[in-house]
């Protein structure tokens, strides 16, 4: 398996952030998860949360067991009726493998909820860094982890064996006094680069200053700069016979043309 993420670097980044954490995006994610749980008309007794920040998420999903987001998850087969994958799937070396493990850990008719950063996250910063590095050095270095797009996620849930899959997205915008304040917040979130292929040296000063200038010129307004964060939310159920099932092809008892009050025209061979 290709290693996209340097796990040692990721763990180091998270440990470093705990000295002065900035977890406001985790708080927003927890609100989204709890809002969706409030719309499910059932109670859950065997709950587990997968997260890189278990202390925070233990307070958000009362009674849940919290485990780390290792490549091989510490989960028992068909043990849980609720599994929340919280703000770490974007760092997974094998996202589909993580979903498959989650699916196997759920009891029949168990609920999976996943939330993580999506493709529009930090688009302003990525654009400024890419342009600055190209201007100054004539090349590009991998600095931001690849993130999923909404159109791909429903198919990933189906590949993992979930029933009734749903993928949706929530966009949030934070503003900062400068791009450097944003970068400081990313460090406090534990979200600085942990790519396996990242440069292993500090960013050149001239590249950093050029990126900051481009960021302000391209996106700044009223002495502030915006930062976009996109939260992807996945919902799926472990299959069970009580769930709605798709009809067999050709089993319809009414014609679409009749429902639309229109004349059906056969296609030519």
PDB file of C-alpha atoms in Angstrom:
ATOM      1  CA  UNK A   1       0.000   0.000   0.000  1.00  0.00           C
ATOM      2  CA  UNK A   2       1.319   3.432  -0.940  1.00  0.00           C
ATOM      3  CA  UNK A   3       2.060   5.474   2.151  1.00  0.00           C
ATOM      4  CA  UNK A   4       0.599   8.947   1.595  1.00  0.00           C
ATOM      5  CA  UNK A   5       0.858   9.907   5.256  1.00  0.00           C
ATOM      6  CA  UNK A   6       3.904   9.809   7.509  1.00  0.00           C
ATOM      7  CA  UNK A   7       2.231   8.487  10.670  1.00  0.00           C
ATOM      8  CA  UNK A   8       5.128   9.478  12.918  1.00  0.00           C
ATOM      9  CA  UNK A   9       4.935  13.062  11.671  1.00  0.00           C
ATOM     10  CA  UNK A  10       1.145  13.112  12.037  1.00  0.00           C
ATOM     11  CA  UNK A  11       1.304  11.884  15.638  1.00  0.00           C
ATOM     12  CA  UNK A  12       4.066  14.400  16.382  1.00  0.00           C
ATOM     13  CA  UNK A  13       1.967  17.231  14.937  1.00  0.00           C
ATOM     14  CA  UNK A  14      -1.021  16.209  17.059  1.00  0.00           C
ATOM     15  CA  UNK A  15       1.037  15.907  20.224  1.00  0.00           C
ATOM     16  CA  UNK A  16       2.553  19.337  19.609  1.00  0.00           C
ATOM     17  CA  UNK A  17      -0.907  20.875  19.152  1.00  0.00           C
ATOM     18  CA  UNK A  18      -2.096  19.674  22.564  1.00  0.00           C
ATOM     19  CA  UNK A  19      -0.026  22.359  24.330  1.00  0.00           C
ATOM     20  CA  UNK A  20      -2.361  25.067  23.005  1.00  0.00           C
ATOM     21  CA  UNK A  21      -5.054  23.406  20.883  1.00  0.00           C
ATOM     22  CA  UNK A  22      -7.349  25.158  18.413  1.00  0.00           C
ATOM     23  CA  UNK A  23     -10.188  22.679  18.000  1.00  0.00           C
ATOM     24  CA  UNK A  24     -12.968  24.963  16.791  1.00  0.00           C
ATOM     25  CA  UNK A  25     -13.339  22.892  13.607  1.00  0.00           C
ATOM     26  CA  UNK A  26     -13.698  19.733  15.694  1.00  0.00           C
ATOM     27  CA  UNK A  27     -16.416  21.571  17.640  1.00  0.00           C
ATOM     28  CA  UNK A  28     -18.192  22.414  14.376  1.00  0.00           C
ATOM     29  CA  UNK A  29     -17.816  18.782  13.254  1.00  0.00           C
ATOM     30  CA  UNK A  30     -19.235  17.507  16.552  1.00  0.00           C
ATOM     31  CA  UNK A  31     -22.240  19.816  16.117  1.00  0.00           C
ATOM     32  CA  UNK A  32     -22.846  18.344  12.649  1.00  0.00           C
ATOM     33  CA  UNK A  33     -22.616  14.777  13.945  1.00  0.00           C
ATOM     34  CA  UNK A  34     -24.918  15.403  16.902  1.00  0.00           C
ATOM     35  CA  UNK A  35     -27.403  17.220  14.672  1.00  0.00           C
ATOM     36  CA  UNK A  36     -27.632  14.151  12.440  1.00  0.00           C
ATOM     37  CA  UNK A  37     -27.930  11.818  15.417  1.00  0.00           C
ATOM     38  CA  UNK A  38     -30.821  13.907  16.740  1.00  0.00           C
ATOM     39  CA  UNK A  39     -32.743  13.101  13.548  1.00  0.00           C
ATOM     40  CA  UNK A  40     -32.332   9.324  13.978  1.00  0.00           C
ATOM     41  CA  UNK A  41     -35.276   7.894  15.890  1.00  0.00           C
ATOM     42  CA  UNK A  42     -33.395   5.297  17.904  1.00  0.00           C
ATOM     43  CA  UNK A  43     -30.945   5.048  20.769  1.00  0.00           C
ATOM     44  CA  UNK A  44     -27.436   3.626  20.573  1.00  0.00           C
ATOM     45  CA  UNK A  45     -25.853   1.569  23.321  1.00  0.00           C
ATOM     46  CA  UNK A  46     -22.581   0.318  21.804  1.00  0.00           C
ATOM     47  CA  UNK A  47     -20.784   3.384  20.457  1.00  0.00           C
ATOM     48  CA  UNK A  48     -17.232   3.893  19.229  1.00  0.00           C
ATOM     49  CA  UNK A  49     -15.378   6.949  17.907  1.00  0.00           C
ATOM     50  CA  UNK A  50     -12.282   6.836  15.692  1.00  0.00           C
ATOM     51  CA  UNK A  51     -10.257  10.014  16.168  1.00  0.00           C
ATOM     52  CA  UNK A  52      -6.812  11.509  16.478  1.00  0.00           C
ATOM     53  CA  UNK A  53      -8.148  13.636  19.368  1.00  0.00           C
ATOM     54  CA  UNK A  54      -9.944  11.072  21.577  1.00  0.00           C
ATOM     55  CA  UNK A  55     -10.063  13.274  24.695  1.00  0.00           C
ATOM     56  CA  UNK A  56     -12.144  15.898  22.887  1.00  0.00           C
ATOM     57  CA  UNK A  57     -14.492  13.437  21.163  1.00  0.00           C
ATOM     58  CA  UNK A  58     -15.110  11.460  24.348  1.00  0.00           C
ATOM     59  CA  UNK A  59     -16.935  14.546  25.644  1.00  0.00           C
ATOM     60  CA  UNK A  60     -19.001  14.892  22.446  1.00  0.00           C
ATOM     61  CA  UNK A  61     -20.338  11.314  22.160  1.00  0.00           C
ATOM     62  CA  UNK A  62     -21.096  10.311  25.767  1.00  0.00           C
ATOM     63  CA  UNK A  63     -20.581   6.646  26.533  1.00  0.00           C
ATOM     64  CA  UNK A  64     -18.523   5.988  23.420  1.00  0.00           C
ATOM     65  CA  UNK A  65     -15.259   4.085  23.348  1.00  0.00           C
ATOM     66  CA  UNK A  66     -12.581   6.226  21.634  1.00  0.00           C
ATOM     67  CA  UNK A  67      -9.806   4.632  19.566  1.00  0.00           C
ATOM     68  CA  UNK A  68      -6.989   5.974  17.394  1.00  0.00           C
ATOM     69  CA  UNK A  69      -7.060   6.195  13.599  1.00  0.00           C
ATOM     70  CA  UNK A  70      -4.312   3.650  12.935  1.00  0.00           C
ATOM     71  CA  UNK A  71      -4.178   1.939   9.537  1.00  0.00           C
ATOM     72  CA  UNK A  72      -5.596  -1.158  11.270  1.00  0.00           C
ATOM     73  CA  UNK A  73      -8.405  -0.024  13.560  1.00  0.00           C
ATOM     74  CA  UNK A  74      -8.769  -1.604  16.998  1.00  0.00           C
ATOM     75  CA  UNK A  75     -12.362  -2.742  16.389  1.00  0.00           C
ATOM     76  CA  UNK A  76     -14.276  -5.932  17.107  1.00  0.00           C
ATOM     77  CA  UNK A  77     -16.378  -7.489  14.356  1.00  0.00           C
ATOM     78  CA  UNK A  78     -20.134  -6.721  14.544  1.00  0.00           C
ATOM     79  CA  UNK A  79     -19.676  -5.171  17.979  1.00  0.00           C
ATOM     80  CA  UNK A  80     -21.109  -1.630  17.677  1.00  0.00           C
ATOM     81  CA  UNK A  81     -24.404  -0.045  16.700  1.00  0.00           C
ATOM     82  CA  UNK A  82     -22.859   3.416  16.139  1.00  0.00           C
ATOM     83  CA  UNK A  83     -19.411   4.217  14.731  1.00  0.00           C
ATOM     84  CA  UNK A  84     -18.246   7.811  14.266  1.00  0.00           C
ATOM     85  CA  UNK A  85     -15.090   8.419  12.215  1.00  0.00           C
ATOM     86  CA  UNK A  86     -14.139  11.892  13.414  1.00  0.00           C
ATOM     87  CA  UNK A  87     -11.916  14.350  11.535  1.00  0.00           C
ATOM     88  CA  UNK A  88      -9.151  11.985  10.486  1.00  0.00           C
ATOM     89  CA  UNK A  89     -10.185  10.134   7.319  1.00  0.00           C
ATOM     90  CA  UNK A  90      -8.358  12.742   5.173  1.00  0.00           C
ATOM     91  CA  UNK A  91      -5.073  11.446   6.683  1.00  0.00           C
ATOM     92  CA  UNK A  92      -5.795   7.774   5.979  1.00  0.00           C
ATOM     93  CA  UNK A  93      -3.399   5.906   3.722  1.00  0.00           C
ATOM     94  CA  UNK A  94      -6.327   3.709   2.659  1.00  0.00           C
ATOM     95  CA  UNK A  95      -9.672   5.514   3.086  1.00  0.00           C
ATOM     96  CA  UNK A  96     -11.679   2.659   1.554  1.00  0.00           C
ATOM     97  CA  UNK A  97      -9.946   0.229   3.895  1.00  0.00           C
ATOM     98  CA  UNK A  98     -10.953   2.401   6.846  1.00  0.00           C
ATOM     99  CA  UNK A  99     -14.583   2.342   5.669  1.00  0.00           C
ATOM    100  CA  UNK A 100     -14.523  -1.439   5.173  1.00  0.00           C
ATOM    101  CA  UNK A 101     -13.157  -1.937   8.689  1.00  0.00           C
ATOM    102  CA  UNK A 102     -15.886   0.348  10.046  1.00  0.00           C
ATOM    103  CA  UNK A 103     -18.554  -1.578   8.138  1.00  0.00           C
ATOM    104  CA  UNK A 104     -17.350  -4.924   9.533  1.00  0.00           C
ATOM    105  CA  UNK A 105     -17.345  -3.533  13.083  1.00  0.00           C
ATOM    106  CA  UNK A 106     -21.030  -2.573  12.944  1.00  0.00           C
ATOM    107  CA  UNK A 107     -23.889  -4.805  13.966  1.00  0.00           C
ATOM    108  CA  UNK A 108     -26.568  -5.304  11.288  1.00  0.00           C
ATOM    109  CA  UNK A 109     -28.507  -2.028  10.961  1.00  0.00           C
ATOM    110  CA  UNK A 110     -25.695  -0.172  12.763  1.00  0.00           C
ATOM    111  CA  UNK A 111     -25.010   3.434  11.791  1.00  0.00           C
ATOM    112  CA  UNK A 112     -21.769   4.879  10.430  1.00  0.00           C
ATOM    113  CA  UNK A 113     -21.097   8.628  10.480  1.00  0.00           C
ATOM    114  CA  UNK A 114     -17.847  10.012   9.118  1.00  0.00           C
ATOM    115  CA  UNK A 115     -16.702  13.624   8.984  1.00  0.00           C
ATOM    116  CA  UNK A 116     -13.425  14.952   7.613  1.00  0.00           C
ATOM    117  CA  UNK A 117     -11.881  17.680   5.462  1.00  0.00           C
ATOM    118  CA  UNK A 118     -12.849  17.769   1.783  1.00  0.00           C
ATOM    119  CA  UNK A 119     -11.325  19.045  -1.439  1.00  0.00           C
ATOM    120  CA  UNK A 120     -12.160  22.749  -1.092  1.00  0.00           C
ATOM    121  CA  UNK A 121     -10.341  23.004   2.249  1.00  0.00           C
ATOM    122  CA  UNK A 122      -7.613  25.675   2.282  1.00  0.00           C
ATOM    123  CA  UNK A 123      -7.978  26.325  -1.453  1.00  0.00           C
ATOM    124  CA  UNK A 124      -6.728  29.899  -0.916  1.00  0.00           C
ATOM    125  CA  UNK A 125      -3.579  28.792   0.904  1.00  0.00           C
ATOM    126  CA  UNK A 126      -2.851  26.005  -1.570  1.00  0.00           C
ATOM    127  CA  UNK A 127      -3.181  28.406  -4.496  1.00  0.00           C
ATOM    128  CA  UNK A 128      -0.899  31.017  -2.919  1.00  0.00           C
ATOM    129  CA  UNK A 129       1.760  28.467  -1.928  1.00  0.00           C
ATOM    130  CA  UNK A 130       1.802  26.827  -5.357  1.00  0.00           C
ATOM    131  CA  UNK A 131       2.107  30.153  -7.162  1.00  0.00           C
ATOM    132  CA  UNK A 132       4.785  31.446  -4.769  1.00  0.00           C
ATOM    133  CA  UNK A 133       6.937  28.346  -5.040  1.00  0.00           C
ATOM    134  CA  UNK A 134       6.624  28.341  -8.816  1.00  0.00           C
ATOM    135  CA  UNK A 135       7.583  32.040  -8.967  1.00  0.00           C
ATOM    136  CA  UNK A 136      10.574  31.742  -6.639  1.00  0.00           C
ATOM    137  CA  UNK A 137      12.008  28.276  -7.301  1.00  0.00           C
ATOM    138  CA  UNK A 138      10.462  27.290 -10.629  1.00  0.00           C
ATOM    139  CA  UNK A 139       8.954  24.073  -9.161  1.00  0.00           C
ATOM    140  CA  UNK A 140       6.314  22.661  -6.847  1.00  0.00           C
ATOM    141  CA  UNK A 141       6.539  20.547  -3.690  1.00  0.00           C
ATOM    142  CA  UNK A 142       3.752  18.421  -2.123  1.00  0.00           C
ATOM    143  CA  UNK A 143       2.605  20.325   0.962  1.00  0.00           C
ATOM    144  CA  UNK A 144      -1.135  19.634   1.384  1.00  0.00           C
ATOM    145  CA  UNK A 145      -2.671  16.167   1.582  1.00  0.00           C
ATOM    146  CA  UNK A 146      -5.001  15.172  -1.314  1.00  0.00           C
ATOM    147  CA  UNK A 147      -8.640  15.460  -0.247  1.00  0.00           C
ATOM    148  CA  UNK A 148     -11.797  13.815  -1.552  1.00  0.00           C
ATOM    149  CA  UNK A 149     -14.463  15.423  -3.720  1.00  0.00           C
ATOM    150  CA  UNK A 150     -18.161  15.008  -2.932  1.00  0.00           C
ATOM    151  CA  UNK A 151     -18.886  13.202  -6.230  1.00  0.00           C
ATOM    152  CA  UNK A 152     -16.574  10.318  -5.248  1.00  0.00           C
ATOM    153  CA  UNK A 153     -17.780   9.648  -1.731  1.00  0.00           C
ATOM    154  CA  UNK A 154     -21.101   7.886  -2.283  1.00  0.00           C
ATOM    155  CA  UNK A 155     -19.299   5.317  -4.454  1.00  0.00           C
ATOM    156  CA  UNK A 156     -16.710   4.768  -1.705  1.00  0.00           C
ATOM    157  CA  UNK A 157     -19.476   3.980   0.803  1.00  0.00           C
ATOM    158  CA  UNK A 158     -21.011   1.496  -1.619  1.00  0.00           C
ATOM    159  CA  UNK A 159     -17.628  -0.150  -2.248  1.00  0.00           C
ATOM    160  CA  UNK A 160     -17.271  -0.583   1.496  1.00  0.00           C
ATOM    161  CA  UNK A 161     -20.628  -2.398   1.662  1.00  0.00           C
ATOM    162  CA  UNK A 162     -22.806   0.257   3.322  1.00  0.00           C
ATOM    163  CA  UNK A 163     -26.535   0.452   2.649  1.00  0.00           C
ATOM    164  CA  UNK A 164     -28.446   3.719   2.145  1.00  0.00           C
ATOM    165  CA  UNK A 165     -25.248   5.742   1.564  1.00  0.00           C
ATOM    166  CA  UNK A 166     -25.403   9.549   1.756  1.00  0.00           C
ATOM    167  CA  UNK A 167     -22.585  12.069   1.302  1.00  0.00           C
ATOM    168  CA  UNK A 168     -23.008  15.784   1.891  1.00  0.00           C
ATOM    169  CA  UNK A 169     -20.797  18.767   2.543  1.00  0.00           C
ATOM    170  CA  UNK A 170     -20.630  21.778   4.840  1.00  0.00           C
ATOM    171  CA  UNK A 171     -18.446  24.779   4.003  1.00  0.00           C
ATOM    172  CA  UNK A 172     -17.091  27.048   6.714  1.00  0.00           C
ATOM    173  CA  UNK A 173     -15.029  30.225   6.375  1.00  0.00           C
ATOM    174  CA  UNK A 174     -12.730  31.608   9.040  1.00  0.00           C
ATOM    175  CA  UNK A 175     -10.937  34.956   8.711  1.00  0.00           C
ATOM    176  CA  UNK A 176      -7.484  35.854   9.964  1.00  0.00           C
ATOM    177  CA  UNK A 177      -5.382  38.966  10.405  1.00  0.00           C
ATOM    178  CA  UNK A 178      -2.770  37.443   8.069  1.00  0.00           C
ATOM    179  CA  UNK A 179      -1.817  34.169   6.369  1.00  0.00           C
ATOM    180  CA  UNK A 180       0.787  33.640   9.102  1.00  0.00           C
ATOM    181  CA  UNK A 181      -1.999  33.663  11.728  1.00  0.00           C
ATOM    182  CA  UNK A 182      -3.781  30.959   9.702  1.00  0.00           C
ATOM    183  CA  UNK A 183      -0.619  28.850   9.585  1.00  0.00           C
ATOM    184  CA  UNK A 184      -0.229  29.236  13.338  1.00  0.00           C
ATOM    185  CA  UNK A 185      -3.804  27.974  13.783  1.00  0.00           C
ATOM    186  CA  UNK A 186      -3.140  24.977  11.525  1.00  0.00           C
ATOM    187  CA  UNK A 187      -0.229  24.083  13.766  1.00  0.00           C
ATOM    188  CA  UNK A 188      -2.514  24.336  16.817  1.00  0.00           C
ATOM    189  CA  UNK A 189      -5.016  22.046  15.057  1.00  0.00           C
ATOM    190  CA  UNK A 190      -2.350  19.397  14.399  1.00  0.00           C
ATOM    191  CA  UNK A 191      -3.060  19.825  10.682  1.00  0.00           C
ATOM    192  CA  UNK A 192       0.337  20.897   9.367  1.00  0.00           C
ATOM    193  CA  UNK A 193       1.808  18.734   6.613  1.00  0.00           C
ATOM    194  CA  UNK A 194       2.444  15.076   7.406  1.00  0.00           C
ATOM    195  CA  UNK A 195       2.720  13.878   3.818  1.00  0.00           C
ATOM    196  CA  UNK A 196       5.222  11.111   3.301  1.00  0.00           C
ATOM    197  CA  UNK A 197       6.549  12.955   0.244  1.00  0.00           C
ATOM    198  CA  UNK A 198       6.724  16.398   1.831  1.00  0.00           C
ATOM    199  CA  UNK A 199       9.941  18.460   1.803  1.00  0.00           C
ATOM    200  CA  UNK A 200      11.990  17.632   4.898  1.00  0.00           C
ATOM    201  CA  UNK A 201      13.299  21.179   5.355  1.00  0.00           C
ATOM    202  CA  UNK A 202      11.754  24.450   6.448  1.00  0.00           C
ATOM    203  CA  UNK A 203       9.974  26.455   3.777  1.00  0.00           C
ATOM    204  CA  UNK A 204      12.247  29.052   2.283  1.00  0.00           C
ATOM    205  CA  UNK A 205      11.665  32.516   3.687  1.00  0.00           C
ATOM    206  CA  UNK A 206      11.309  34.133   0.278  1.00  0.00           C
ATOM    207  CA  UNK A 207       8.688  31.517  -0.706  1.00  0.00           C
ATOM    208  CA  UNK A 208       6.759  32.133   2.527  1.00  0.00           C
ATOM    209  CA  UNK A 209       6.795  35.906   2.124  1.00  0.00           C
ATOM    210  CA  UNK A 210       5.773  35.633  -1.543  1.00  0.00           C
ATOM    211  CA  UNK A 211       2.910  33.288  -0.628  1.00  0.00           C
ATOM    212  CA  UNK A 212       1.701  35.688   2.079  1.00  0.00           C
ATOM    213  CA  UNK A 213       1.759  38.592  -0.360  1.00  0.00           C
ATOM    214  CA  UNK A 214      -0.155  36.633  -3.014  1.00  0.00           C
ATOM    215  CA  UNK A 215      -2.689  35.440  -0.444  1.00  0.00           C
ATOM    216  CA  UNK A 216      -3.482  38.986   0.680  1.00  0.00           C
ATOM    217  CA  UNK A 217      -3.564  40.375  -2.873  1.00  0.00           C
ATOM    218  CA  UNK A 218      -5.799  37.615  -4.229  1.00  0.00           C
ATOM    219  CA  UNK A 219      -8.176  36.991  -1.325  1.00  0.00           C
ATOM    220  CA  UNK A 220      -7.765  39.693   1.318  1.00  0.00           C
ATOM    221  CA  UNK A 221     -10.484  42.200   2.215  1.00  0.00           C
ATOM    222  CA  UNK A 222     -10.864  44.737   5.028  1.00  0.00           C
ATOM    223  CA  UNK A 223      -7.432  43.841   6.430  1.00  0.00           C
ATOM    224  CA  UNK A 224      -8.453  40.191   6.846  1.00  0.00           C
ATOM    225  CA  UNK A 225      -7.865  37.044   4.808  1.00  0.00           C
ATOM    226  CA  UNK A 226     -10.379  34.175   4.500  1.00  0.00           C
ATOM    227  CA  UNK A 227      -9.673  30.475   4.884  1.00  0.00           C
ATOM    228  CA  UNK A 228     -12.157  27.931   3.538  1.00  0.00           C
ATOM    229  CA  UNK A 229     -12.732  24.655   5.367  1.00  0.00           C
ATOM    230  CA  UNK A 230     -14.975  22.028   3.773  1.00  0.00           C
ATOM    231  CA  UNK A 231     -16.387  19.292   5.989  1.00  0.00           C
ATOM    232  CA  UNK A 232     -17.466  16.109   4.214  1.00  0.00           C
ATOM    233  CA  UNK A 233     -20.108  14.081   6.040  1.00  0.00           C
ATOM    234  CA  UNK A 234     -20.717  10.407   5.236  1.00  0.00           C
ATOM    235  CA  UNK A 235     -23.720   8.420   6.434  1.00  0.00           C
ATOM    236  CA  UNK A 236     -24.230   4.713   5.877  1.00  0.00           C
ATOM    237  CA  UNK A 237     -25.893   1.727   7.516  1.00  0.00           C
ATOM    238  CA  UNK A 238     -24.750  -1.840   7.926  1.00  0.00           C
ATOM    239  CA  UNK A 239     -27.170  -3.853   5.747  1.00  0.00           C
ATOM    240  CA  UNK A 240     -30.235  -5.405   7.389  1.00  0.00           C
ATOM    241  CA  UNK A 241     -33.377  -7.030   6.000  1.00  0.00           C
ATOM    242  CA  UNK A 242     -35.603  -4.391   7.623  1.00  0.00           C
ATOM    243  CA  UNK A 243     -34.115  -1.596   5.490  1.00  0.00           C
ATOM    244  CA  UNK A 244     -35.744  -0.329   2.276  1.00  0.00           C
ATOM    245  CA  UNK A 245     -34.614  -2.425  -0.681  1.00  0.00           C
ATOM    246  CA  UNK A 246     -34.330  -1.380  -4.346  1.00  0.00           C
ATOM    247  CA  UNK A 247     -36.897  -2.923  -6.671  1.00  0.00           C
ATOM    248  CA  UNK A 248     -35.851  -5.572  -9.165  1.00  0.00           C
ATOM    249  CA  UNK A 249     -35.306  -4.052 -12.654  1.00  0.00           C
ATOM    250  CA  UNK A 250     -38.437  -4.479 -14.759  1.00  0.00           C
ATOM    251  CA  UNK A 251     -40.763  -4.946 -11.774  1.00  0.00           C
ATOM    252  CA  UNK A 252     -42.499  -1.547 -12.017  1.00  0.00           C
ATOM    253  CA  UNK A 253     -46.314  -1.684 -11.888  1.00  0.00           C
ATOM    254  CA  UNK A 254     -46.897   1.794 -13.406  1.00  0.00           C
ATOM    255  CA  UNK A 255     -45.556   3.540 -16.476  1.00  0.00           C
ATOM    256  CA  UNK A 256     -43.491   6.721 -16.180  1.00  0.00           C
ATOM    257  CA  UNK A 257     -45.220   8.140 -19.258  1.00  0.00           C
ATOM    258  CA  UNK A 258     -48.608   7.787 -17.521  1.00  0.00           C
ATOM    259  CA  UNK A 259     -47.323   9.540 -14.386  1.00  0.00           C
ATOM    260  CA  UNK A 260     -46.021  12.419 -16.516  1.00  0.00           C
ATOM    261  CA  UNK A 261     -49.167  12.508 -18.674  1.00  0.00           C
ATOM    262  CA  UNK A 262     -47.097  12.313 -21.854  1.00  0.00           C
ATOM    263  CA  UNK A 263     -46.882  10.068 -24.872  1.00  0.00           C
ATOM    264  CA  UNK A 264     -44.155   7.471 -24.881  1.00  0.00           C
ATOM    265  CA  UNK A 265     -42.018   7.389 -28.037  1.00  0.00           C
ATOM    266  CA  UNK A 266     -40.031   4.195 -28.645  1.00  0.00           C
ATOM    267  CA  UNK A 267     -36.383   4.612 -29.552  1.00  0.00           C
ATOM    268  CA  UNK A 268     -35.191   3.547 -32.973  1.00  0.00           C
ATOM    269  CA  UNK A 269     -32.935   0.517 -33.197  1.00  0.00           C
TER     270      UNK A 269
END
